[in-house]
Short mmCIF file of C-alpha atoms in Angstrom, two decimals:
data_model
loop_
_atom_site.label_atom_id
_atom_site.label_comp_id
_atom_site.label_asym_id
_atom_site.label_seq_id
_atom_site.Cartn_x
_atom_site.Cartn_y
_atom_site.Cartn_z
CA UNK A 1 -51.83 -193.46 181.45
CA UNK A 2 -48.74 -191.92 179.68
CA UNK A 3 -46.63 -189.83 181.75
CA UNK A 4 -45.51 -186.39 180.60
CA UNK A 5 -41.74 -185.98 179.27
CA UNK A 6 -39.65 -183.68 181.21
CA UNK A 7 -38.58 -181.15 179.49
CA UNK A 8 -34.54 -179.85 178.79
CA UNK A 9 -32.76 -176.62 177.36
CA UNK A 10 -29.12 -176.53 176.24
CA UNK A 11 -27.35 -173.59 175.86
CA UNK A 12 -23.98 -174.02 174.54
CA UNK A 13 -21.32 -171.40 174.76
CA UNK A 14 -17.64 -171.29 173.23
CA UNK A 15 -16.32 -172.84 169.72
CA UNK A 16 -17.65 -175.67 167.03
CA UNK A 17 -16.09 -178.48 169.01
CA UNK A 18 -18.56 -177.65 171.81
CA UNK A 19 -21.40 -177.41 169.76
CA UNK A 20 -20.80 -181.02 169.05
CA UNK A 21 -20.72 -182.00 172.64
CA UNK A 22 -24.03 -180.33 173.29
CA UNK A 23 -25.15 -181.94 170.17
CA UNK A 24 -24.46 -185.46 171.68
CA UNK A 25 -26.15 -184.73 175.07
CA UNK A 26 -29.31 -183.83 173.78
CA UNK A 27 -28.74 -186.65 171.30
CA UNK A 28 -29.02 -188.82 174.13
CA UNK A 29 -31.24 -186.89 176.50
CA UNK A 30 -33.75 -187.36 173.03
CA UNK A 31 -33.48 -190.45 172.49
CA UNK A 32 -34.30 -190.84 176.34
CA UNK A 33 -37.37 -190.01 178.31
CA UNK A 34 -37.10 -186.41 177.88
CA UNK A 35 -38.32 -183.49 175.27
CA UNK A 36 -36.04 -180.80 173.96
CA UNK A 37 -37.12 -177.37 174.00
CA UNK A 38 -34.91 -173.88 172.89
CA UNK A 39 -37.18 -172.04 175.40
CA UNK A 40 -35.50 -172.21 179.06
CA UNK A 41 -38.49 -170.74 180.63
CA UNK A 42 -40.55 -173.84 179.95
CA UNK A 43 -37.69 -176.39 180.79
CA UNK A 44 -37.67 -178.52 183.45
CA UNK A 45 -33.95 -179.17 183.21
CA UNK A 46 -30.99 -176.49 182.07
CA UNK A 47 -28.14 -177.71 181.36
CA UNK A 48 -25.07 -174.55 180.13
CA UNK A 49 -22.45 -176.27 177.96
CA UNK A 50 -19.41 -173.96 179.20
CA UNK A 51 -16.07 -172.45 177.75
CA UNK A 52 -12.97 -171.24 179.44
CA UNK A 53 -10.39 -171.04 177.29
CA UNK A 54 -9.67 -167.39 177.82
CA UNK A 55 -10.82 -165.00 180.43
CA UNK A 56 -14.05 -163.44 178.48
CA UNK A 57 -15.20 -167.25 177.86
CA UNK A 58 -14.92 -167.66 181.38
CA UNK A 59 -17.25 -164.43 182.55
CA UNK A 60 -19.56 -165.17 179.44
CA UNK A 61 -20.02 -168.33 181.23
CA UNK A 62 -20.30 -167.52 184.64
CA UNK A 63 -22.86 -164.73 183.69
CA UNK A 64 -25.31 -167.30 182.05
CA UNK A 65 -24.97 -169.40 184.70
CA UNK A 66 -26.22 -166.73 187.06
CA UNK A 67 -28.46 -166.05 184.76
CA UNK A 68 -29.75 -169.21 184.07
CA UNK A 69 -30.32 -170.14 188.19
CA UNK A 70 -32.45 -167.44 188.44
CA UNK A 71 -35.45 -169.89 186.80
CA UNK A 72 -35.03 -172.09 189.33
CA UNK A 73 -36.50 -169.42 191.29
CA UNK A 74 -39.07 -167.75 188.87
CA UNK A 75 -39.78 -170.83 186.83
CA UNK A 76 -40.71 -174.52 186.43
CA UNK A 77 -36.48 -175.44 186.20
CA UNK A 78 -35.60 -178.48 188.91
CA UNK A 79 -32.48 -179.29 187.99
CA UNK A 80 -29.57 -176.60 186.71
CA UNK A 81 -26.66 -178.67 185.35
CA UNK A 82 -23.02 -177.05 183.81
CA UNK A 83 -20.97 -179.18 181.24
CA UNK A 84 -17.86 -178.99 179.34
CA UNK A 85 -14.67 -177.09 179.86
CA UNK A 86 -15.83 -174.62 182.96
CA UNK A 87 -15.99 -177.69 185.48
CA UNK A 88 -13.33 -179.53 184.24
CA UNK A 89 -11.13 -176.97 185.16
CA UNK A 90 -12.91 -175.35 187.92
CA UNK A 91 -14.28 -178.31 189.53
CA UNK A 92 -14.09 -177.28 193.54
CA UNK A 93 -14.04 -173.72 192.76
CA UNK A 94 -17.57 -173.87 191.20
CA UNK A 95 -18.90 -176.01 193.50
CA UNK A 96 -18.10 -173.67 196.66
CA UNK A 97 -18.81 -170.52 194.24
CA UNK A 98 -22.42 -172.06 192.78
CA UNK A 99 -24.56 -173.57 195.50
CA UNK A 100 -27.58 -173.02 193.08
CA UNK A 101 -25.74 -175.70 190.24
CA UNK A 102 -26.76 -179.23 190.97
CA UNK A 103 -24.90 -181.35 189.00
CA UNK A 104 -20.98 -180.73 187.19
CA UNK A 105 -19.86 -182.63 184.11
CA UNK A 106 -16.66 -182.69 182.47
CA UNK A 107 -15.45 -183.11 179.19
CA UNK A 108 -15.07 -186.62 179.22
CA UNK A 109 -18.14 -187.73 180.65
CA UNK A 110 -20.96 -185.87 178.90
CA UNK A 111 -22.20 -189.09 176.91
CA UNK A 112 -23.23 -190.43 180.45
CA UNK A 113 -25.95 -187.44 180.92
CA UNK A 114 -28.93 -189.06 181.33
CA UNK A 115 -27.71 -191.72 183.39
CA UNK A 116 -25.91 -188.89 185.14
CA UNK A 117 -29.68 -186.84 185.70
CA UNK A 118 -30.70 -190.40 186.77
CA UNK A 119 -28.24 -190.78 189.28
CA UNK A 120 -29.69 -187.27 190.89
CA UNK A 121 -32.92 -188.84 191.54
CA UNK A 122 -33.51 -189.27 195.25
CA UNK A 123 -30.11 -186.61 196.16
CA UNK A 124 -30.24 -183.11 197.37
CA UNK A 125 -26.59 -182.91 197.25
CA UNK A 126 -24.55 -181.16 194.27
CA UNK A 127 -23.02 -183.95 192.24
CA UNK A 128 -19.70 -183.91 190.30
CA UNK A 129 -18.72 -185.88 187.40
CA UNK A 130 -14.61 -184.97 186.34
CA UNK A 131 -12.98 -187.61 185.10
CA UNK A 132 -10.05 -188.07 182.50
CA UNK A 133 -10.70 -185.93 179.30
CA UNK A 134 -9.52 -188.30 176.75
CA UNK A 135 -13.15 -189.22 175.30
CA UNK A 136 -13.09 -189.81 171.77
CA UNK A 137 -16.55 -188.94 170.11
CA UNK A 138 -17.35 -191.31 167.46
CA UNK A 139 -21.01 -192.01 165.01
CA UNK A 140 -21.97 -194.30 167.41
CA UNK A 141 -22.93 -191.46 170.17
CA UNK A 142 -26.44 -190.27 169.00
CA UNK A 143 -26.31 -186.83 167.84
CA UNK A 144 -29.54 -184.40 167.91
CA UNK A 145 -28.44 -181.33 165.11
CA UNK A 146 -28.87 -178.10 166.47
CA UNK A 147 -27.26 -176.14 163.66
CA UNK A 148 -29.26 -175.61 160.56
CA UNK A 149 -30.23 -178.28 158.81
CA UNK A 150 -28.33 -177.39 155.65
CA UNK A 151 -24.73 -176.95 157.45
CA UNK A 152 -22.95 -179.80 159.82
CA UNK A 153 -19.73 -179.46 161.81
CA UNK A 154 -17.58 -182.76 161.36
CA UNK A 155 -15.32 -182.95 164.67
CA UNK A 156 -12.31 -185.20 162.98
CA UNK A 157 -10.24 -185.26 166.18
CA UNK A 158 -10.38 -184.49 170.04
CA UNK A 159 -7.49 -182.41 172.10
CA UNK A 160 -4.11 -181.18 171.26
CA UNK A 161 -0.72 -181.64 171.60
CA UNK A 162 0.57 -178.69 170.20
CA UNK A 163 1.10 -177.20 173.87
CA UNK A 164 1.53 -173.69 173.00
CA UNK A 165 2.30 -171.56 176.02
CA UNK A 166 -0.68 -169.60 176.52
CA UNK A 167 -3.24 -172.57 175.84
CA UNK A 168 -5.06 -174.33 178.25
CA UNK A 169 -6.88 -177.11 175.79
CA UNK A 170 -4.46 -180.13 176.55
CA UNK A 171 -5.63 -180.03 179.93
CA UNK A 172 -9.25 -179.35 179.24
CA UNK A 173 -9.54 -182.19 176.50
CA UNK A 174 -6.30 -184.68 176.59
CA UNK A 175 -3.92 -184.88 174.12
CA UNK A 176 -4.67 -185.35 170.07
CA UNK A 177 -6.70 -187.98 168.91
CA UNK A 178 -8.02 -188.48 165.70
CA UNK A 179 -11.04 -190.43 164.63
CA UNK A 180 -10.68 -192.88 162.82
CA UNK A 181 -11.70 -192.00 158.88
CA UNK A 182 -14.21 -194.99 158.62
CA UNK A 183 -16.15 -193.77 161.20
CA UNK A 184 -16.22 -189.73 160.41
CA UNK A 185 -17.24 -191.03 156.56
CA UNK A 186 -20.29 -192.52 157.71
CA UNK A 187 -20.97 -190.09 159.85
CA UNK A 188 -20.43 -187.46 157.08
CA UNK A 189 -22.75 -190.16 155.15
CA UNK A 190 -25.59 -189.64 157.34
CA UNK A 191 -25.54 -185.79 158.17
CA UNK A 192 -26.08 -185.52 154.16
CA UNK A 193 -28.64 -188.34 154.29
CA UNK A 194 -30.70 -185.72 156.85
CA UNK A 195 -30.22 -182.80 154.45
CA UNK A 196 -26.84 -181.44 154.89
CA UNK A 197 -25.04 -179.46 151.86
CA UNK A 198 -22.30 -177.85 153.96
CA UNK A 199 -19.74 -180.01 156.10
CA UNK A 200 -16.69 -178.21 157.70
CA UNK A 201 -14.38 -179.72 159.27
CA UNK A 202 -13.07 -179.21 162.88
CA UNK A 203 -10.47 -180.06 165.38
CA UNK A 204 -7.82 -177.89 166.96
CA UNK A 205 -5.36 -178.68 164.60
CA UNK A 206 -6.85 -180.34 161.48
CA UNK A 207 -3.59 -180.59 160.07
CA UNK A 208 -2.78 -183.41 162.41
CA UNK A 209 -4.95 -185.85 161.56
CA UNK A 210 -4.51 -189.32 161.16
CA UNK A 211 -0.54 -189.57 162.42
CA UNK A 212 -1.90 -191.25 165.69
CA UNK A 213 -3.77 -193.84 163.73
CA UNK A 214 -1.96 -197.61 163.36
CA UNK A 215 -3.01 -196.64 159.38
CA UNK A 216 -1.74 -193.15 159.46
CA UNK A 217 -4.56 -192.12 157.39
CA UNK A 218 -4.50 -188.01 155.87
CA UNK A 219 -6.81 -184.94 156.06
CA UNK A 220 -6.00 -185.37 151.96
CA UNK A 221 -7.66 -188.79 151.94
CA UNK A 222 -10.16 -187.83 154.15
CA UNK A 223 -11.11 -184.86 152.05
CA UNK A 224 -11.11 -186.37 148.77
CA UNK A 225 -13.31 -189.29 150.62
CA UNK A 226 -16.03 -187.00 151.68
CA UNK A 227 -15.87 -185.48 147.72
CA UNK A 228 -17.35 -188.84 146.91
CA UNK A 229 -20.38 -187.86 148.89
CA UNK A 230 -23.30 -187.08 146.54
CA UNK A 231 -24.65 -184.66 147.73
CA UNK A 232 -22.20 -182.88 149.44
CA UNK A 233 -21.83 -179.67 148.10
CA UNK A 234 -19.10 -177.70 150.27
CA UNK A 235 -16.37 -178.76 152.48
CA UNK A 236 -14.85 -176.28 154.87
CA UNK A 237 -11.19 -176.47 156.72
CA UNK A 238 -11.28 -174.51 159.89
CA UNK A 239 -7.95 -174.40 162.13
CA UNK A 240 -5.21 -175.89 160.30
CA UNK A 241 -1.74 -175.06 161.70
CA UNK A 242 0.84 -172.90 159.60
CA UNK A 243 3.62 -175.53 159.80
CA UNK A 244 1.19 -178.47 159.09
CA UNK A 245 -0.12 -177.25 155.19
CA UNK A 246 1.57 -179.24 153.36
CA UNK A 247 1.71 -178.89 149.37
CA UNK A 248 -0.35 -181.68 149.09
CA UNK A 249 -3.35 -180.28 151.03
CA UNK A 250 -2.89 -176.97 148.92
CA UNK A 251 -3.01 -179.40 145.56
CA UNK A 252 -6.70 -180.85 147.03
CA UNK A 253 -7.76 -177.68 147.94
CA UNK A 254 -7.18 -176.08 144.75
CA UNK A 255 -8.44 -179.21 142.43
CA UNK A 256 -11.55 -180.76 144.57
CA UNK A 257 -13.90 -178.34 143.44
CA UNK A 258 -16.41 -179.30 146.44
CA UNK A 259 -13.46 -178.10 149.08
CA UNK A 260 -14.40 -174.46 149.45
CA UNK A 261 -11.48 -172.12 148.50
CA UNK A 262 -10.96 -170.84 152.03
CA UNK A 263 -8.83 -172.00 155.16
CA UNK A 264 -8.47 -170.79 158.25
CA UNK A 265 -4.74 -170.74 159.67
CA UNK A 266 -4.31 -169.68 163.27
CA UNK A 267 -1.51 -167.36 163.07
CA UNK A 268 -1.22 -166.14 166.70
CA UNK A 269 1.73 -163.81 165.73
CA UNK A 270 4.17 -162.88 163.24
CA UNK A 271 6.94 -161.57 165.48
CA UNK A 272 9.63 -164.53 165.62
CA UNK A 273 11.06 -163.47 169.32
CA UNK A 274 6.93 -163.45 170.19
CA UNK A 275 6.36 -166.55 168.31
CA UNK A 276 9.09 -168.91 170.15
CA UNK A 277 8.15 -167.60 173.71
CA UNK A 278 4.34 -168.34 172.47
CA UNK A 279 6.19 -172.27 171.98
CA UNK A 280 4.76 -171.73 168.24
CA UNK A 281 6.87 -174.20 165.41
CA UNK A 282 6.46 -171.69 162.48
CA UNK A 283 8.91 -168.67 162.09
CA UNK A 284 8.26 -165.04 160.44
CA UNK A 285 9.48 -166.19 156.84
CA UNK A 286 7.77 -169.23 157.03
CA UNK A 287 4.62 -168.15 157.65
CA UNK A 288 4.61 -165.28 155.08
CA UNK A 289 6.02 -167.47 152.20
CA UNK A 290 2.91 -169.80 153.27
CA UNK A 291 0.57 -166.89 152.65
CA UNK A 292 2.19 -166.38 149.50
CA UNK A 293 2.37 -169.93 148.20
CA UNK A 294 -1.13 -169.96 149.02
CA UNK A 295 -2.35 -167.15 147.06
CA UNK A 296 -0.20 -168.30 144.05
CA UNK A 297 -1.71 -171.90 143.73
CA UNK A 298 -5.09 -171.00 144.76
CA UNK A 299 -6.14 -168.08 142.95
CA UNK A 300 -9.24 -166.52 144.89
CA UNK A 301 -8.49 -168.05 147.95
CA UNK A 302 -9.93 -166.59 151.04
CA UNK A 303 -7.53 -166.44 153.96
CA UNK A 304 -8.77 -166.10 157.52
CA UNK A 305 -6.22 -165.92 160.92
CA UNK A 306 -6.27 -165.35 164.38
CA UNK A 307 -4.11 -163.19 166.07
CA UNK A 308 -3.18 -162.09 169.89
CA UNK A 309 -1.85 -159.02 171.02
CA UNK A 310 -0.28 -158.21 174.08
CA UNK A 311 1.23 -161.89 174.63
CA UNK A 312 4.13 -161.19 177.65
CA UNK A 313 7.17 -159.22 176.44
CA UNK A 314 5.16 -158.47 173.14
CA UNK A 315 7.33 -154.87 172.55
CA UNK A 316 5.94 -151.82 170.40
CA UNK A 317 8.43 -152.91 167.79
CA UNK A 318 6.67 -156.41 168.21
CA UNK A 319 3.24 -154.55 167.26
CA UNK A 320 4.25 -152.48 164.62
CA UNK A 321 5.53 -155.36 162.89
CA UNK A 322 2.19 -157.88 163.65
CA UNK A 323 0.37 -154.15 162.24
CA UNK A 324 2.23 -154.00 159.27
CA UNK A 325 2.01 -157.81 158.75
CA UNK A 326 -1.75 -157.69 158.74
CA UNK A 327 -1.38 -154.60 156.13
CA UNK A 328 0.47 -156.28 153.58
CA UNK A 329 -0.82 -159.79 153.96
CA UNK A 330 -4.62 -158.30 154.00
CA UNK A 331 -6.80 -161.37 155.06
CA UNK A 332 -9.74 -161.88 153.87
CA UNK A 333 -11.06 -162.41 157.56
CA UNK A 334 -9.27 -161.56 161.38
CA UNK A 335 -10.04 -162.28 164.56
CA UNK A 336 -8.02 -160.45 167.60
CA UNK A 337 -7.69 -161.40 171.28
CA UNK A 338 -6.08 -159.90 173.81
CA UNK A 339 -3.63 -161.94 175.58
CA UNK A 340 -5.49 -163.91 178.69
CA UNK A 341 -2.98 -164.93 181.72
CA UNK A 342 -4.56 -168.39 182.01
CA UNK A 343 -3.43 -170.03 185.73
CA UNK A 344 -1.38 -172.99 184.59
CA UNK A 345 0.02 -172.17 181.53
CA UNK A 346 4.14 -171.80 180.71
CA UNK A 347 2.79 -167.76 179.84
CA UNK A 348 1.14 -166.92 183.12
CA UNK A 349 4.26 -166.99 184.81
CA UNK A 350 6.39 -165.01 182.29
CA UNK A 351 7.70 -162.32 183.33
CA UNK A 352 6.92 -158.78 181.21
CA UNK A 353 3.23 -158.69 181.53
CA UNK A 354 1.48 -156.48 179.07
CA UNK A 355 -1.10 -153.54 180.90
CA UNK A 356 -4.61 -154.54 179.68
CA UNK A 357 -4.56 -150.78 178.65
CA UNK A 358 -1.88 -151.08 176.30
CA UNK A 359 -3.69 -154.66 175.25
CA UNK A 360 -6.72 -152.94 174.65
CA UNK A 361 -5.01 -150.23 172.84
CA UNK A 362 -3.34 -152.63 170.43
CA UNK A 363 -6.65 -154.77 169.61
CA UNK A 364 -8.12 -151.14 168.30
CA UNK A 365 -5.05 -150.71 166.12
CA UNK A 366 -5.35 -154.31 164.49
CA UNK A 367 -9.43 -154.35 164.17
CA UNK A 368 -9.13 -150.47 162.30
CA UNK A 369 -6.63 -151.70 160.28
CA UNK A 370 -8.21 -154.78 159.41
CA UNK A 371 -11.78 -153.11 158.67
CA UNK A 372 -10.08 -150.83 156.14
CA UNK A 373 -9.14 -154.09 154.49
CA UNK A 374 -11.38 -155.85 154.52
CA UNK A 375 -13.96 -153.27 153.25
CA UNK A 376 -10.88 -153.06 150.28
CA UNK A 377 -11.31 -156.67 149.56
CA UNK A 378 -14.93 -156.99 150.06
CA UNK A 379 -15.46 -154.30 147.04
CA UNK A 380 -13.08 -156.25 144.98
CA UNK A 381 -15.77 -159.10 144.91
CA UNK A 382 -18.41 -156.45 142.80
CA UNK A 383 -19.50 -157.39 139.51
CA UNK A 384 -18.34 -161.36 140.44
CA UNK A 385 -20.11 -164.07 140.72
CA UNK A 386 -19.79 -166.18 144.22
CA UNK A 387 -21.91 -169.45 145.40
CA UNK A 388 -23.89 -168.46 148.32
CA UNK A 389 -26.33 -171.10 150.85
CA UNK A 390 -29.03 -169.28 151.45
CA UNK A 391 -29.72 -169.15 155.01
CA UNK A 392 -33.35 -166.94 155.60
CA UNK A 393 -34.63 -163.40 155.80
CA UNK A 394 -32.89 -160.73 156.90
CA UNK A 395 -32.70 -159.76 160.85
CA UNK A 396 -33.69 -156.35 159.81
CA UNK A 397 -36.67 -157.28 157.23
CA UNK A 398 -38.12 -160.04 155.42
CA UNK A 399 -37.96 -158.10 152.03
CA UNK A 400 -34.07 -159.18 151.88
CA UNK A 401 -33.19 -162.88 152.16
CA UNK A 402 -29.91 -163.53 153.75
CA UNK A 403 -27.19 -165.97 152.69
CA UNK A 404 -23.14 -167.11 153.07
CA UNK A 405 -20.37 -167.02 150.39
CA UNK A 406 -18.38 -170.20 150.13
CA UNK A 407 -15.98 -167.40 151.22
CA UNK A 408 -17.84 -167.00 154.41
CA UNK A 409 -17.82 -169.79 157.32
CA UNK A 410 -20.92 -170.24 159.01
CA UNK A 411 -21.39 -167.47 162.36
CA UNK A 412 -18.20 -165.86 162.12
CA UNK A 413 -17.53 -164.27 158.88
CA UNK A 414 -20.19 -162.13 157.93
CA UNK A 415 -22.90 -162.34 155.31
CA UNK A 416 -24.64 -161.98 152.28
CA UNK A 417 -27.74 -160.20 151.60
CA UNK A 418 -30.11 -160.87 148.57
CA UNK A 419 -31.82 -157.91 147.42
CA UNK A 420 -33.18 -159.92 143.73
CA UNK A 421 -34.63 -163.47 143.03
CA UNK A 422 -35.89 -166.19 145.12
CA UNK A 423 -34.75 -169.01 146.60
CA UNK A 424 -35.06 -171.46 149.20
CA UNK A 425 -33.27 -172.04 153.05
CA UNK A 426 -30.55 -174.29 152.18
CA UNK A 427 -30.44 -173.78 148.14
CA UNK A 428 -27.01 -172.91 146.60
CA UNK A 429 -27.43 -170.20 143.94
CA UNK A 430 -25.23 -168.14 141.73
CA UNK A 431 -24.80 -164.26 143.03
CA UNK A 432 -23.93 -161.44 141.55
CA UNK A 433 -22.07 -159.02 143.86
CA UNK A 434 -23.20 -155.72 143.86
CA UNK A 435 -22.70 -153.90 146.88
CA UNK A 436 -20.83 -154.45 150.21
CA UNK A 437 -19.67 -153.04 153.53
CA UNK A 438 -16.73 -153.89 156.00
CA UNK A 439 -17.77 -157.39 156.71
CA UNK A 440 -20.90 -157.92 154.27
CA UNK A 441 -21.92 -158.48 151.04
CA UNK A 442 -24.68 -157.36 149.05
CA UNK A 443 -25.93 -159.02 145.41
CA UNK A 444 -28.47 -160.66 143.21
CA UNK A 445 -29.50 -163.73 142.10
CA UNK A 446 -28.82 -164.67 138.41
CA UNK A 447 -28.65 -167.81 136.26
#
């Protein structure tokens, strides 16, 4: 007589790269003795793939943790496991802090989970598994999708060696290490075997890739590689560093007509005093000729950037200047953080510490100014024409279907709402743009 699989929920927390990681453990949790289920009331075993890059990814984790334990009280839960970059930093703070939390996993040693749940088996004591964080993820490592079938994220390299001053990642995942571009092509091979149209590409710098590799292979190579793909009908570039774009990436981009016309350049600051205590390699006038080169030899091009405000010593001249900046370069698409003193960084011990008032004060400022712009922008796109990936109905009714812009990267840019013509999950059609608000789009289907 067959015995019944155990049953395990994942919730992953934080950016793309972790997504991956969670995609891997249930990947090999699957092809194991145990059945995935989204519902954590029904699971057996929780396991919270964590974040702590900045203060709010730390309490967003903590607070489904906490959350999560509860079901071990109320529900059929046995085992309550946390992964990723929470424990690999945190390691004997957690395990005084969280009694409830059976088992810890770093970033290095997820691929061993189900040998690690095995190794619980006969144990009431809290285990701990936070090792070296220079694992390099390759095809090999079985990978359950949990994104929708249509769109992938292909992780091209682990860690970073950029060290800037307020970042924590070297420590949480090693130093830079690309994959090598054999493997992420057959991986990119079978993602749009099992349906995938949309691949974008990830790593904390993609820029870097391939000059740790004996064969010093290119993100240009790689790119035009993955063109080959039938099949394949986008490819995104998230996170490439200002000082890494080099004219040859902008000449793919604007000729590989399967390389969406977007990029997303983590900016940080535009303030050069700011930029050299943030240990950043790109200076004021290189960074705005950059924007301009790029809007020159990509016509259409959709810019997106990250910014922090209220880094140490960041003055109210410094602001003003990173406000005006965002004015006159108007992206397409911002994010804003407020500074987070992270323990163990060169910036935590600065001296000139910014008020979380004034920080808060300053994010306002940059998110008004941006929303003005990017409502601007958005209704320059009426009366043209965009691709869009249709990805459902509506959240608010199933009259409207719901889609994404190749201008639009998947969760954090908005969308696109259909009001005319049908279509299927996953189909690419031609849109006609006929409305739109801050951060959204509105249009039709045509021919």
């Amino acid at each position: 007589m067959s015995t019944a699989k155990e049953k395990v929920s994942l919730v992953s927390l934080g950016c793309p790269k972790n997504l991956v990681d969670a995609e891997v453990m249930l990947g090999y949790l699957s092809n194991e003795k145990y059945e995935i289920t989204t519902d954590e009331r029904d699971a057996d075993i929780i396991i919270v793939n964590t974040c702590s890059f900045i203060k709010e990814a730390k309490q967003e984790s903590i607070d489904t943790i906490l959350d999560l334990a509860d079901r071990k009280h109320d529900a059929r839960c046995r085992l309550l496991i946390v992964t990723g970059c929470l424990p690999q930093r945190y390691q004997e703070e957690l395990a005084q802090d969280l009694p409830e939390v059976d088992i810890f996993v770093g970033t290095g040693d997820y691929p061993r989970i189900a040998e690690i749940i095995a190794e619980k088996e006969g144990t009431d004591e809290q285990l701990r598994y936070v090792g070296d964080p220079n694992l390099i993820y390759d095809e090999n490592l079985p990978r359950l999708k949990s994104s929708p079938a249509y769109t992938a994220y292909l992780k091209i390299a682990e860690g970073c060696s950029n060290c800037c001053s307020y970042c924590v990642i070297p420590s949480l995942r090693g130093s830079f290490r690309s994959r090598p571009k054999a493997r992420l092509l057959e991986e990119a091979r079978t993602l749009v075997a099992g349906g995938v149209k949309e691949i974008n590409l990830i790593a904390q710098d993609i820029t870097g890739y391939g000059q740790d590799l004996p064969e010093r292979p290119t993100l240009e190579e790689l790119i035009r590689e993955l063109a080959k793909i039938e099949g394949l009908a986008w490819i995104r570039l998230l996170y490439a560093y200002p000082d890494g774009i080099r004219e040859s990436l902008i000449e793919v981009i604007r000729t590989e007509s399967k390389v969406c016309k977007y990029l997303d350049i983590p900016l940080q600051h535009i303030s050069d005093p700011i930029l050299k205590k943030m240990n950043r390699r790109s200076s004021e006038a290189e960074i705005r000729a950059l924007i301009n080169r790029l809007r020159e030899e990509i016509p259409g091009v959709a810019l997106r950037t990250s910014l922090i405000v209220g880094f140490p010593g960041e003055t109210d001249d410094d602001f003003k200047k990173l406000l005006r900046f965002v004015e006159e370069a108007q992206f397409d698409r911002l994010g804003v953080f407020c500074y987070s003193r992270e323990e163990g960084t060169p910036a935590a011990e600065m001296p000139e510490q910014v008020s979380e008032r004034v920080k808060r004060e300053r994010y306002k400022k940059l998110m008004r100014a941006q929303a003005r712009l990017s409502f601007r922008r958005n209704r320059q796109l009426i009366d043209t024409v965009e691709q869009v990936i249709v990805e459902g109905y509506s959240e608010e009714t199933e009259l409207l279907l719901r889609g994404r812009s190749a201008r639009q990267a998947p969760d954090i840019d908005g969308q696109v709402y259909i009001t005319a013509g049908n279509a299927n999950v996953g189909d690419i059609v031609n849109l006609r743009i006929t409305d739109s608000s801050d951060y959204d789009l509105i249009g039709e289907i045509v021919a």
